[in-house]
Coordinates of N, CA and C in Angstrom, one line a residue:
X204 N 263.3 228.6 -60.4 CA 262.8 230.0 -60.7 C 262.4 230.1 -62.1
X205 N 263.3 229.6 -62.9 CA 263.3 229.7 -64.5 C 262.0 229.2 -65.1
X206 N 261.3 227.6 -63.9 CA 260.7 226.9 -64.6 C 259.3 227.7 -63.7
X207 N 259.2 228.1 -62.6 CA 258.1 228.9 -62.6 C 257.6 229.8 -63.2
X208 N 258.4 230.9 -63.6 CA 257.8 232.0 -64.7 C 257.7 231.3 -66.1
X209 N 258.4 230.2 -66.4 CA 257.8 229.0 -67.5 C 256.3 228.6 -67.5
X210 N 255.7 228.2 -66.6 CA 254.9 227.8 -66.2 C 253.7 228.8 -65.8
X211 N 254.2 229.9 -65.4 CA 253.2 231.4 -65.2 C 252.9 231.8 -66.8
X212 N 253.7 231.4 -67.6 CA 253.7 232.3 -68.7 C 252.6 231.3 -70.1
X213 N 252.7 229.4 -69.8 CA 252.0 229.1 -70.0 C 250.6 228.9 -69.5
X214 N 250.0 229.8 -68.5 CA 248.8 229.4 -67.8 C 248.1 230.5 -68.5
X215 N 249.1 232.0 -68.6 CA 248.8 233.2 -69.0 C 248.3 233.0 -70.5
X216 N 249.3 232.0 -71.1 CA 249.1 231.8 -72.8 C 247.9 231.1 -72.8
X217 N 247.2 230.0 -71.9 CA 246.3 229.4 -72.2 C 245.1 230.0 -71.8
X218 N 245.1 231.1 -70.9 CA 244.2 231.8 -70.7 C 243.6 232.7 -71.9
X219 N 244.4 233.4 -72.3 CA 244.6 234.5 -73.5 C 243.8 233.6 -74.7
X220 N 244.0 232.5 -74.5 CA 243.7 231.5 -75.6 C 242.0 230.9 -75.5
X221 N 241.9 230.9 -74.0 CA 240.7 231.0 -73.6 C 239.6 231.9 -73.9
X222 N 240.2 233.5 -73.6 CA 239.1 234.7 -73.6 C 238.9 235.0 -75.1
X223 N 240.1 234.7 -76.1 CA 239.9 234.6 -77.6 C 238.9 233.8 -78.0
X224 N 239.2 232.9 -77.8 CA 237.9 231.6 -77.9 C 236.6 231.8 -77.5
X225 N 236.4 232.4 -76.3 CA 235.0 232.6 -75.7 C 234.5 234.0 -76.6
X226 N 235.7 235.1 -76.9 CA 235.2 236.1 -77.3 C 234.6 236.0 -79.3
X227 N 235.1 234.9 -79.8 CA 235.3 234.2 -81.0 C 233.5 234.0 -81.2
X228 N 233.3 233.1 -80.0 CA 232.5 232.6 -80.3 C 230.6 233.4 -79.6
X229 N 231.1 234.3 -78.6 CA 230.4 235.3 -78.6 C 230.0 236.0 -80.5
X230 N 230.9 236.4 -80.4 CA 230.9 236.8 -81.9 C 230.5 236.4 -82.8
X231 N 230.2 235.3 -83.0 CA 229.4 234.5 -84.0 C 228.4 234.4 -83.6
X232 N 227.5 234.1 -82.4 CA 226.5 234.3 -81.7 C 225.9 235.3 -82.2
X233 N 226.5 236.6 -81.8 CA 225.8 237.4 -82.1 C 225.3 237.9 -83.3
X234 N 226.4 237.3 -84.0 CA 226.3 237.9 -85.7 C 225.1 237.0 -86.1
X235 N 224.4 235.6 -85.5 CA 224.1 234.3 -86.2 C 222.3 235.3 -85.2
X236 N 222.7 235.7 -84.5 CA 221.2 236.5 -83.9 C 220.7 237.7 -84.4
X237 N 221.9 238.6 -84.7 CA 221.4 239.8 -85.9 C 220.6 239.3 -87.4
X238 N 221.3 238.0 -87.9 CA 221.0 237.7 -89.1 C 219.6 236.8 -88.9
X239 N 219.4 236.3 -87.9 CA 217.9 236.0 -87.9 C 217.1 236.8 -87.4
X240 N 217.3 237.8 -86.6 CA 216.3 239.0 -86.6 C 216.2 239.5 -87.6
X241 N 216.9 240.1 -88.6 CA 216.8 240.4 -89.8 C 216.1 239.7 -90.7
X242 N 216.1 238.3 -90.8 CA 215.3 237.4 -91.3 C 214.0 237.6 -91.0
X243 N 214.1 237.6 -89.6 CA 212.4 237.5 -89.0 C 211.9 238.8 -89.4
X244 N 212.4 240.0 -89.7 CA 212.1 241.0 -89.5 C 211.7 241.0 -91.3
X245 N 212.2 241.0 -92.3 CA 212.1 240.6 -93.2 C 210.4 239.6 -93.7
X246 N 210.3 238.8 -92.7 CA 209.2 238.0 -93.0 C 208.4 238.7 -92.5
X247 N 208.1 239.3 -91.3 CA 207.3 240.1 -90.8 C 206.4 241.0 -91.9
X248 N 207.6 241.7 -92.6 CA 207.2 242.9 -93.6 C 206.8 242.0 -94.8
X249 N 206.9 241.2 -95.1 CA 206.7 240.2 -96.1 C 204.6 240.1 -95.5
X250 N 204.7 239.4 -94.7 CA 203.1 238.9 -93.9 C 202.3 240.2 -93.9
X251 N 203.0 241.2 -93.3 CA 202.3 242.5 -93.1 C 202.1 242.9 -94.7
X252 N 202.7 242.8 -95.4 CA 201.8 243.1 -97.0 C 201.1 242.2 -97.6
X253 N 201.2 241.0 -97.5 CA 199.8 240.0 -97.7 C 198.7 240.6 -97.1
X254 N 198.6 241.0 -95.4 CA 197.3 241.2 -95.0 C 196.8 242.3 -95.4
X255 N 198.0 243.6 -95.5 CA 197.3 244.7 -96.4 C 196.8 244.5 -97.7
X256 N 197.5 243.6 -98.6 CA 196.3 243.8 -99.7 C 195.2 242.8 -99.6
X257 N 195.4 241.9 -98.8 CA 193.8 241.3 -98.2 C 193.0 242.2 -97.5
X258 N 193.0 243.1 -96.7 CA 192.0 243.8 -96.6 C 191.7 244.8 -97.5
X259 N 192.5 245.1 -98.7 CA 192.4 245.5 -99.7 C 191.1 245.6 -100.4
X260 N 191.5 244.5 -100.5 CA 190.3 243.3 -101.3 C 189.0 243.6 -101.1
X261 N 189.1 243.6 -99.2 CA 187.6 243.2 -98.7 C 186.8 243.9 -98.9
X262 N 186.7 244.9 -99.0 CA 185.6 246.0 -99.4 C 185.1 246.0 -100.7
X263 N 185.9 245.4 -101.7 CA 185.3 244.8 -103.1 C 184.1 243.7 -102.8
X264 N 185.0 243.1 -102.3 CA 184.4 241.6 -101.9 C 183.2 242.0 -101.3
X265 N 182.6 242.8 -100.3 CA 181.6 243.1 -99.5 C 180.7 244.0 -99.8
X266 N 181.3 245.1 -100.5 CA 180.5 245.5 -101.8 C 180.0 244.5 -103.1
X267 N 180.5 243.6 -103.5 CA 179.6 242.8 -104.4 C 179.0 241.6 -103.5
X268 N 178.8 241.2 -102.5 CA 178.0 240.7 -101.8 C 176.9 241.5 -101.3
X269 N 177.1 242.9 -101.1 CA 176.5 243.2 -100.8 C 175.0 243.8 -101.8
X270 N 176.4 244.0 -102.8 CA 175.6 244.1 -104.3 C 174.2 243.0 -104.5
X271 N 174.9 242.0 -104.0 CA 174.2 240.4 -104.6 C 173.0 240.6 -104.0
X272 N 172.9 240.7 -102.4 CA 171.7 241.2 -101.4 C 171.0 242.0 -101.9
X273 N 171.3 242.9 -102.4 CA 170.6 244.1 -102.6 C 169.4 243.8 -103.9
X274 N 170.2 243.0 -104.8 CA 170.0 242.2 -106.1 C 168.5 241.5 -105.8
X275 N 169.1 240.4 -104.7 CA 168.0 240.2 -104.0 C 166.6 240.1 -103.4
X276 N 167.3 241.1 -102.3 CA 166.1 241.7 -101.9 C 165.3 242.6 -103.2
X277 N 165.8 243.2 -104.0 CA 164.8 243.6 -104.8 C 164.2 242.7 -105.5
X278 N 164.7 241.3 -105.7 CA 163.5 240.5 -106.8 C 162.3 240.3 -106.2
X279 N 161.5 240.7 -107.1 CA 159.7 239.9 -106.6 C 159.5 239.0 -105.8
X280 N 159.0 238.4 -104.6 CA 158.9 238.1 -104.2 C 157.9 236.6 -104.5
X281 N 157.8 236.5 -105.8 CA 156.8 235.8 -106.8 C 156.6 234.2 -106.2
X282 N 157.6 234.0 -105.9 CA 157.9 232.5 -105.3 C 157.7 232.0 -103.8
X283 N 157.1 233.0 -103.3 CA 156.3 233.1 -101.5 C 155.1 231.7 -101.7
X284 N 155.3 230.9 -101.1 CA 154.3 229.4 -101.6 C 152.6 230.2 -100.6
X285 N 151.7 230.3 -101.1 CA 150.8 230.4 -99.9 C 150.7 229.1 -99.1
X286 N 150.0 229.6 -97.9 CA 150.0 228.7 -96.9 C 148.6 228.7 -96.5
X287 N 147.5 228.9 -97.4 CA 146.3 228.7 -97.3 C 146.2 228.6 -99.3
X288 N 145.0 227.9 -99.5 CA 144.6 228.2 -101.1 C 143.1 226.9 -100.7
X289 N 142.8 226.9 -102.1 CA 141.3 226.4 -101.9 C 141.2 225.0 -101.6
X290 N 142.2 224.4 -101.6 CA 142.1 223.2 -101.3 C 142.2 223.2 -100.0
X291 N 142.7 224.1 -99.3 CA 143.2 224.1 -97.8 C 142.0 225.1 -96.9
X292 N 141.2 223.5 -96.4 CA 140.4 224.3 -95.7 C 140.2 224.6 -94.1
X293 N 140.3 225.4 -93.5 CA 140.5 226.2 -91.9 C 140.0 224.5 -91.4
X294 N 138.5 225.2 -91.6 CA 137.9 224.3 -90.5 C 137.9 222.6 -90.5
X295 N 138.5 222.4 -91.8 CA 138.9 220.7 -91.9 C 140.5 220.4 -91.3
X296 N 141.2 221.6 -91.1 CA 142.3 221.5 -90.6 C 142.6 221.2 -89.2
X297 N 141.2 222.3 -88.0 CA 140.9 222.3 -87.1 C 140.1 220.8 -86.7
X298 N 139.3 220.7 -87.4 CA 138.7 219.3 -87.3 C 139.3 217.9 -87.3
X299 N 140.2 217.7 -88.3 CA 140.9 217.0 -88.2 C 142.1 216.2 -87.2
X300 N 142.3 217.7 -86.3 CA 143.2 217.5 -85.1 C 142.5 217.5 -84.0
X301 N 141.3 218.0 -83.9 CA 140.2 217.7 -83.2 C 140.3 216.0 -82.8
X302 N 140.2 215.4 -84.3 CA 139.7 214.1 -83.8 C 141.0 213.3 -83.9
X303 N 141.9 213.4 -83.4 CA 143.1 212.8 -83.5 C 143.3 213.0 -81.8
X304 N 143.3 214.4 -81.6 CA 143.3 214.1 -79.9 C 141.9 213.6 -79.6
X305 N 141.3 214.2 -79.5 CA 139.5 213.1 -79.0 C 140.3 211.4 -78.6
X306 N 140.8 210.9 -80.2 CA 141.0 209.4 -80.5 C 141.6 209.3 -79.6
X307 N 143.3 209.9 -79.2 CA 144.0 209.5 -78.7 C 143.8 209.1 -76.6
X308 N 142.7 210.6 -76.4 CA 142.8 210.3 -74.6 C 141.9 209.6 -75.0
X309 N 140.7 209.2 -75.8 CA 139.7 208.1 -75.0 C 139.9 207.1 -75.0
X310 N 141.5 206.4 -75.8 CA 141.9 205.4 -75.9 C 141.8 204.3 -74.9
X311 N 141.0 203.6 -74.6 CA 141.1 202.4 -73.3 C 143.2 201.9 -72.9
X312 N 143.6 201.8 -73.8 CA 145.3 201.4 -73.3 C 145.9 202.8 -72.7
X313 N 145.9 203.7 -73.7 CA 146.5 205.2 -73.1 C 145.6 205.3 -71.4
X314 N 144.4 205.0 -71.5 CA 143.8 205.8 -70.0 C 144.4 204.6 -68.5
X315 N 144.6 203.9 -69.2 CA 145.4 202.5 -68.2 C 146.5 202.8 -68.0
X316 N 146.9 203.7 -68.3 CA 148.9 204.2 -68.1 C 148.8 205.3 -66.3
X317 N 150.0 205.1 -65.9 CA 149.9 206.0 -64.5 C 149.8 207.2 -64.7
X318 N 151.1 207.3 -65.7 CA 150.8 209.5 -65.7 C 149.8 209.4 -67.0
X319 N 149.0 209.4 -67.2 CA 147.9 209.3 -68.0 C 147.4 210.6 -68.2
X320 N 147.4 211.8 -67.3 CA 146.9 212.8 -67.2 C 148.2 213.8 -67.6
X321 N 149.3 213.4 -67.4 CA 149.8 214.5 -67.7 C 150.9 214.2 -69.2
X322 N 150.9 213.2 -69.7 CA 150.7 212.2 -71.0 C 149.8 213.2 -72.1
X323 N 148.7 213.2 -71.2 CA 147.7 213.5 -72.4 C 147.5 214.8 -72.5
X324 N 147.7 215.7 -71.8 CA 147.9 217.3 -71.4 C 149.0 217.7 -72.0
X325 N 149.8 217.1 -72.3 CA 151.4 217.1 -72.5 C 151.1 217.4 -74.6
X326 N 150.5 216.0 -74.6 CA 150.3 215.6 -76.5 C 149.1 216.7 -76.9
X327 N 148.2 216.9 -76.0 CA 146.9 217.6 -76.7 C 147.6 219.1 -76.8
X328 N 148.7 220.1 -75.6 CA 149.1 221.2 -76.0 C 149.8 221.1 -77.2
X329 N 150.6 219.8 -77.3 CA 151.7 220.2 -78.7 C 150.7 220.3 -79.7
X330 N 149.7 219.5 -79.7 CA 148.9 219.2 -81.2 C 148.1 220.9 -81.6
X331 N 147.2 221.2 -80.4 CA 146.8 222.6 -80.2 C 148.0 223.9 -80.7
X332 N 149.5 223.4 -80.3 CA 150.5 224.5 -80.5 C 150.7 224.4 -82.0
X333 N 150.3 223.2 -82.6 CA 150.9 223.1 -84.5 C 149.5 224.1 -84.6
X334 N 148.7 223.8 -84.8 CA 147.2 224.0 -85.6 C 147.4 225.9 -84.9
X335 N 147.5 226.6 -83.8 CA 147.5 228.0 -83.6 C 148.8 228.3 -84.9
X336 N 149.6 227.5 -84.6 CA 151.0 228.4 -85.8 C 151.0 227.9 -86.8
X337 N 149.8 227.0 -87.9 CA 149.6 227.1 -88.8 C 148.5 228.0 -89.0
X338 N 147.1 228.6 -88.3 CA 146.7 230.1 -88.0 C 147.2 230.5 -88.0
X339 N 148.5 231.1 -87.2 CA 149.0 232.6 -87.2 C 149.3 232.6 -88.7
X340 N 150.1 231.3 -89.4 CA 151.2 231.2 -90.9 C 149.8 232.3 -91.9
X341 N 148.7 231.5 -91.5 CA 148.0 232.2 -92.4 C 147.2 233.5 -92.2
X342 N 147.6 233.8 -91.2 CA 146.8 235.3 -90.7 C 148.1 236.2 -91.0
X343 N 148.9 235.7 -91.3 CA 150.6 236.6 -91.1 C 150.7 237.0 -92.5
X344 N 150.2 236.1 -93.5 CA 150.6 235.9 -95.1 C 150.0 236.6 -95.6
X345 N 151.0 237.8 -96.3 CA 150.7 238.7 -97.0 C 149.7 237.9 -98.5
X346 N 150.0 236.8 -98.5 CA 149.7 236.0 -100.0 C 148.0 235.7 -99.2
X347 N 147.9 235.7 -98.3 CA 146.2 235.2 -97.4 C 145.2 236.2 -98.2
X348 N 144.0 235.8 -98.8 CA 143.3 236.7 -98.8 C 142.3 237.3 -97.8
X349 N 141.2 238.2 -97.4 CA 140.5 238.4 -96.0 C 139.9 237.9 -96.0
X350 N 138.9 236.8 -97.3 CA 138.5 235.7 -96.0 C 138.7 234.9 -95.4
X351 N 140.0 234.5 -95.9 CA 140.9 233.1 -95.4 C 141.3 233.4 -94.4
X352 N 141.9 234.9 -94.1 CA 142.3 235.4 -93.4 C 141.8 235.5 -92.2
X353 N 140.1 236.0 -92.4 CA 139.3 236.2 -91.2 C 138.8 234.8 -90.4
X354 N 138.6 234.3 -91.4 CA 138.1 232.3 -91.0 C 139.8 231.6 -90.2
X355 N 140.5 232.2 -90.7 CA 141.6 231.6 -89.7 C 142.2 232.3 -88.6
X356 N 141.6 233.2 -88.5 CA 141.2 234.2 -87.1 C 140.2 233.5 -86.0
X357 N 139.2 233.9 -86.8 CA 138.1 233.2 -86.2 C 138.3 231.8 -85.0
X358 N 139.0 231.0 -86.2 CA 139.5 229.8 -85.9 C 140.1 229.9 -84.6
X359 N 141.2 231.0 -84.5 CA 142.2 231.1 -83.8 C 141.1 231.4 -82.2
X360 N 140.6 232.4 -82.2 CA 139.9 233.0 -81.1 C 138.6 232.1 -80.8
X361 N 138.6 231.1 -81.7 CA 137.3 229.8 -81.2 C 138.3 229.3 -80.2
X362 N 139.3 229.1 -80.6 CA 140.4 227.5 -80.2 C 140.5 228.2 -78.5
X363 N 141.1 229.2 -78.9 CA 141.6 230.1 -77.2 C 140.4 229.6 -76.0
X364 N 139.1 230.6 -76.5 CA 137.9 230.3 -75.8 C 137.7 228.6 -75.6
X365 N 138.0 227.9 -76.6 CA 137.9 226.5 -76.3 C 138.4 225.8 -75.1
X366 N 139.8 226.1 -75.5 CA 140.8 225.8 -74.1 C 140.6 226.6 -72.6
X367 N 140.0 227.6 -72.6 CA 139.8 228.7 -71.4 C 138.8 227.8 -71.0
X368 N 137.7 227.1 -71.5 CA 136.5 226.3 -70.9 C 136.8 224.9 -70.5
X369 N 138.0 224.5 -71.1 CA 138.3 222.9 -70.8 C 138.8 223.2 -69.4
X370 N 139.7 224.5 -68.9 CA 140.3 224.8 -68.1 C 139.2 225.0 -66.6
X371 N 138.2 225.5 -67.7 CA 137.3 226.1 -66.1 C 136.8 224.7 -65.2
X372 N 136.1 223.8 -66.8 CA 135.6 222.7 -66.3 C 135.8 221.7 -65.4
X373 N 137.5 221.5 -66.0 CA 138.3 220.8 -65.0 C 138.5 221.4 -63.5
X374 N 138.9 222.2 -63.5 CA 138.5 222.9 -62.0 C 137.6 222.7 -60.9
X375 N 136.5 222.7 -61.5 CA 134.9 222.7 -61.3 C 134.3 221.2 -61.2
X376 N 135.1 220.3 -61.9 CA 135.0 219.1 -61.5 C 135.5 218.3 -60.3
X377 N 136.9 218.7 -60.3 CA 137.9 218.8 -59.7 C 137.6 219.2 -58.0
X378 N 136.6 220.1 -57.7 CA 136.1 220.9 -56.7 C 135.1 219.7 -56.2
X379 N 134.5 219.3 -57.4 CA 133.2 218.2 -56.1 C 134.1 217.1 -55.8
X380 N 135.6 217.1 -55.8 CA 135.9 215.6 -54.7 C 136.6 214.7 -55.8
X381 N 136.9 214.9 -57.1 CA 137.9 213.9 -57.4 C 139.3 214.7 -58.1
X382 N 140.2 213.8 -57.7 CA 141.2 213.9 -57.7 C 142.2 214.6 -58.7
X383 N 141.7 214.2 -60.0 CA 142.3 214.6 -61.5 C 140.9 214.9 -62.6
X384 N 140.6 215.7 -63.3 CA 140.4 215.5 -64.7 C 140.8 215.9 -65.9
X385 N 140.4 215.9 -66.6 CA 140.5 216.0 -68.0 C 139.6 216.3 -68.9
X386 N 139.7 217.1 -69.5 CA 138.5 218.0 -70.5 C 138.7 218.2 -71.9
X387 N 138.3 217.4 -73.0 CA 138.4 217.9 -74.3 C 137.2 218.3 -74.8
X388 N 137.6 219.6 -75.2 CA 136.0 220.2 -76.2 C 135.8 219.7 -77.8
X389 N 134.7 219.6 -78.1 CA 135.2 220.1 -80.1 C 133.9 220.8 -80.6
X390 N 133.7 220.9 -81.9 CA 132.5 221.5 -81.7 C 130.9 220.8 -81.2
X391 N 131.4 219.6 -81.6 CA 129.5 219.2 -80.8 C 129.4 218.2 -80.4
X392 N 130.7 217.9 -79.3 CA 130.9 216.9 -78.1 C 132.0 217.7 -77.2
X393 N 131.8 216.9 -76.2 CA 132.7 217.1 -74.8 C 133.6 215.5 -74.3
X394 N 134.9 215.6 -74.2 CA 135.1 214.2 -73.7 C 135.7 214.6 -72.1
X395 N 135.5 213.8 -71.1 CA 135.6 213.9 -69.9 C 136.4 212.7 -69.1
X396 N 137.3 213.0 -69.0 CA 137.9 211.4 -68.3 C 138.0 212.1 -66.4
X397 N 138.2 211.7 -65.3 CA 138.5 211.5 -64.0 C 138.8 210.9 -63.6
X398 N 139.7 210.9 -62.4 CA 140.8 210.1 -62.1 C 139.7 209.7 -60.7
X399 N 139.2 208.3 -61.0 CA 138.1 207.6 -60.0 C 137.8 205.7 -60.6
X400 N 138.0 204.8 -59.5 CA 138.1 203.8 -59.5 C 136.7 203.4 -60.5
X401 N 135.9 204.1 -60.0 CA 134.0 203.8 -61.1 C 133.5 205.3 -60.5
X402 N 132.4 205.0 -61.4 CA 131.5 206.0 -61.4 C 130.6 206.0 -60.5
X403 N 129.8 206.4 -59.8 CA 128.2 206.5 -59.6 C 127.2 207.0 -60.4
X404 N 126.1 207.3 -59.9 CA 125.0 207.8 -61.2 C 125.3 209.3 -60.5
X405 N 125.4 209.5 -59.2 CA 125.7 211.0 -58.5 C 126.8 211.4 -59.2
X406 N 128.1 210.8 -59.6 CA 129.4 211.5 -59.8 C 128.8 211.9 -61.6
X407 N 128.1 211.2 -62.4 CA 127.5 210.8 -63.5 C 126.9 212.8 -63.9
X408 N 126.1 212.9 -62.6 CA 125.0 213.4 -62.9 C 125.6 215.1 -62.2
X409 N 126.9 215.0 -61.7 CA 127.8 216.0 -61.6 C 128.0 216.8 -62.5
X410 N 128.8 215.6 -63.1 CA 129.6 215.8 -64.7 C 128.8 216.9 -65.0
X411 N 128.2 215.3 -65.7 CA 127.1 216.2 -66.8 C 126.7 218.1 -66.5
X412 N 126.1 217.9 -65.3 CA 125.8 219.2 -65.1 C 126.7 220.1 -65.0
X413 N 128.0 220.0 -64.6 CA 128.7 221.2 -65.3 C 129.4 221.3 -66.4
X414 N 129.6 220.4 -67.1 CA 129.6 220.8 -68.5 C 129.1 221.2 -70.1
X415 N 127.2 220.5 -69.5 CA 126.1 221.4 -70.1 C 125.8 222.5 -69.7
X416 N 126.2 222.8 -68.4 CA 126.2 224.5 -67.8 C 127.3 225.3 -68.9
X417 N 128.3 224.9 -68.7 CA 129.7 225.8 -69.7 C 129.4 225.7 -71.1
X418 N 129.0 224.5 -71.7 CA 129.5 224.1 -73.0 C 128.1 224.4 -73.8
X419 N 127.0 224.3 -73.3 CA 125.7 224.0 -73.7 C 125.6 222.6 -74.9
X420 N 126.7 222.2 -74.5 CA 126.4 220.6 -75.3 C 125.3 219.8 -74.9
X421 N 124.5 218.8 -76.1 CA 123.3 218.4 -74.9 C 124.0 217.1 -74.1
X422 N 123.6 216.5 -73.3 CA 124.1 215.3 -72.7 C 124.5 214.2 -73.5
X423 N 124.0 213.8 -74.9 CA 124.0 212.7 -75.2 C 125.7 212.8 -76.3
X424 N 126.1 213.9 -76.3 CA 127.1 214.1 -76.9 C 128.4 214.3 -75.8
X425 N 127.9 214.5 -75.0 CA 129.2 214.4 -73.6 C 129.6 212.8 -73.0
X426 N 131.2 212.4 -73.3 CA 131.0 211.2 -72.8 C 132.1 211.4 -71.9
X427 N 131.7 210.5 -71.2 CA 132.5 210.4 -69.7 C 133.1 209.1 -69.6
X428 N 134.2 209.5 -69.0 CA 135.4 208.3 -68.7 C 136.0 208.1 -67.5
X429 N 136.2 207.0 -66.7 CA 137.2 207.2 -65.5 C 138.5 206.7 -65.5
X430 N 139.4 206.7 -65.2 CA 140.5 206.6 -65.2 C 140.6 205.5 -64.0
X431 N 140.9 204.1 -64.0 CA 141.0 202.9 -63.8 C 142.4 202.4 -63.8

């Protein structure tokens, strides 16, 4: 009996010894969690006053940038390069690309290729898209004087009408029975390629006639090509 309540009284002691322990260390826990919330909380307020005086700042900052702009935009504009002057002439610019496409579809190798037609439809728009937006550069530029201005107008509303005729022609060729053409204007030739094994003097005498009908080119300046 003696050694049972012996034995009750040690289970009770080790217990007691237990809930101290667990409560011990609860307790430190918690103290070791207040003290880094307080920490974190600490740096928080620490961060949060960096960013306020950085936004501080920023309106200085964006006011003298904006300063700088303003600065800027008010200097003269003295250093605008023109994009026309006397050495730069419209119609040698126009001419020039004129005969660079001409060269390129009448080429005998280029017209020997399969997509051949749409190759060369493909290069003649890009070349036609530089030379209109070096027109517009110079119809746009305040630095242009009006007759450079007007001559690269001009230029501009030849080229349009130019292309509207290569467009009709092809069509129109296109209608008596072959397959593909191709139409480049310039000012005092016409080049003509068709997509046909040879020619006849009848397919010949086609051509010709509708594109001295549209172009009033005379014959001997229209050359004709077939696509082989």
């Amino acid at each position: 009996m003696y050694r049972f309540k012996r034995r009750n009284y040690l289970v009770l002691s080790l217990v007691a010894v237990l809930c101290f322990i667990s409560y011990l260390n609860y307790a430190i826990n918690k103290y070791s969690l207040l003290e880094t919330s307080s920490e974190f909380a600490r740096y928080e307020e620490i961060k949060l006053t960096e960013v306020d005086l950085a936004d501080s700042e920023l309106p200085s900052e964006e006011a003298s940038d904006d300063g700088q702009s303003s600065a800027e935009e008010q200097k003269p504009k003295s250093d605008i390069s023109l994009v026309d002057s006397t050495d730069n002439h419209v119609e040698d610019l126009v001419s020039e690309a004129s005969t660079t496409i001409a060269s390129s579809i009448t080429n005998s190798k280029t017209i020997k290729r399969s997509n051949y037609f749409m190759e060369s439809r493909l290069n003649t728009t890009i070349e036609r898209e530089k030379i209109v937006g070096l027109l517009n550069e110079m119809i746009n530029n305040e630095m242009t004087d009006e007759n450079n201005r007007k001559a690269a107008n001009d230029q501009k509303l030849k080229l349009i009408d130019i292309m509207n005729k290569e467009k009709i022609i092809e069509n129109l060729i296109k209608a008596k029975g072959f397959e593909e053409a191709l139409v480049f204007i310039t000012d005092n030739s016409v080049n003509v390629i068709v997509e046909a094994e040879k020619l006849t003097d009848s397919d010949m005498a086609k051509i010709l006639d509708i594109v001295m009908r549209e172009t009033k080119v005379p014959f001997d300046n229209i050359k004709i090509l077939n696509k082989f």
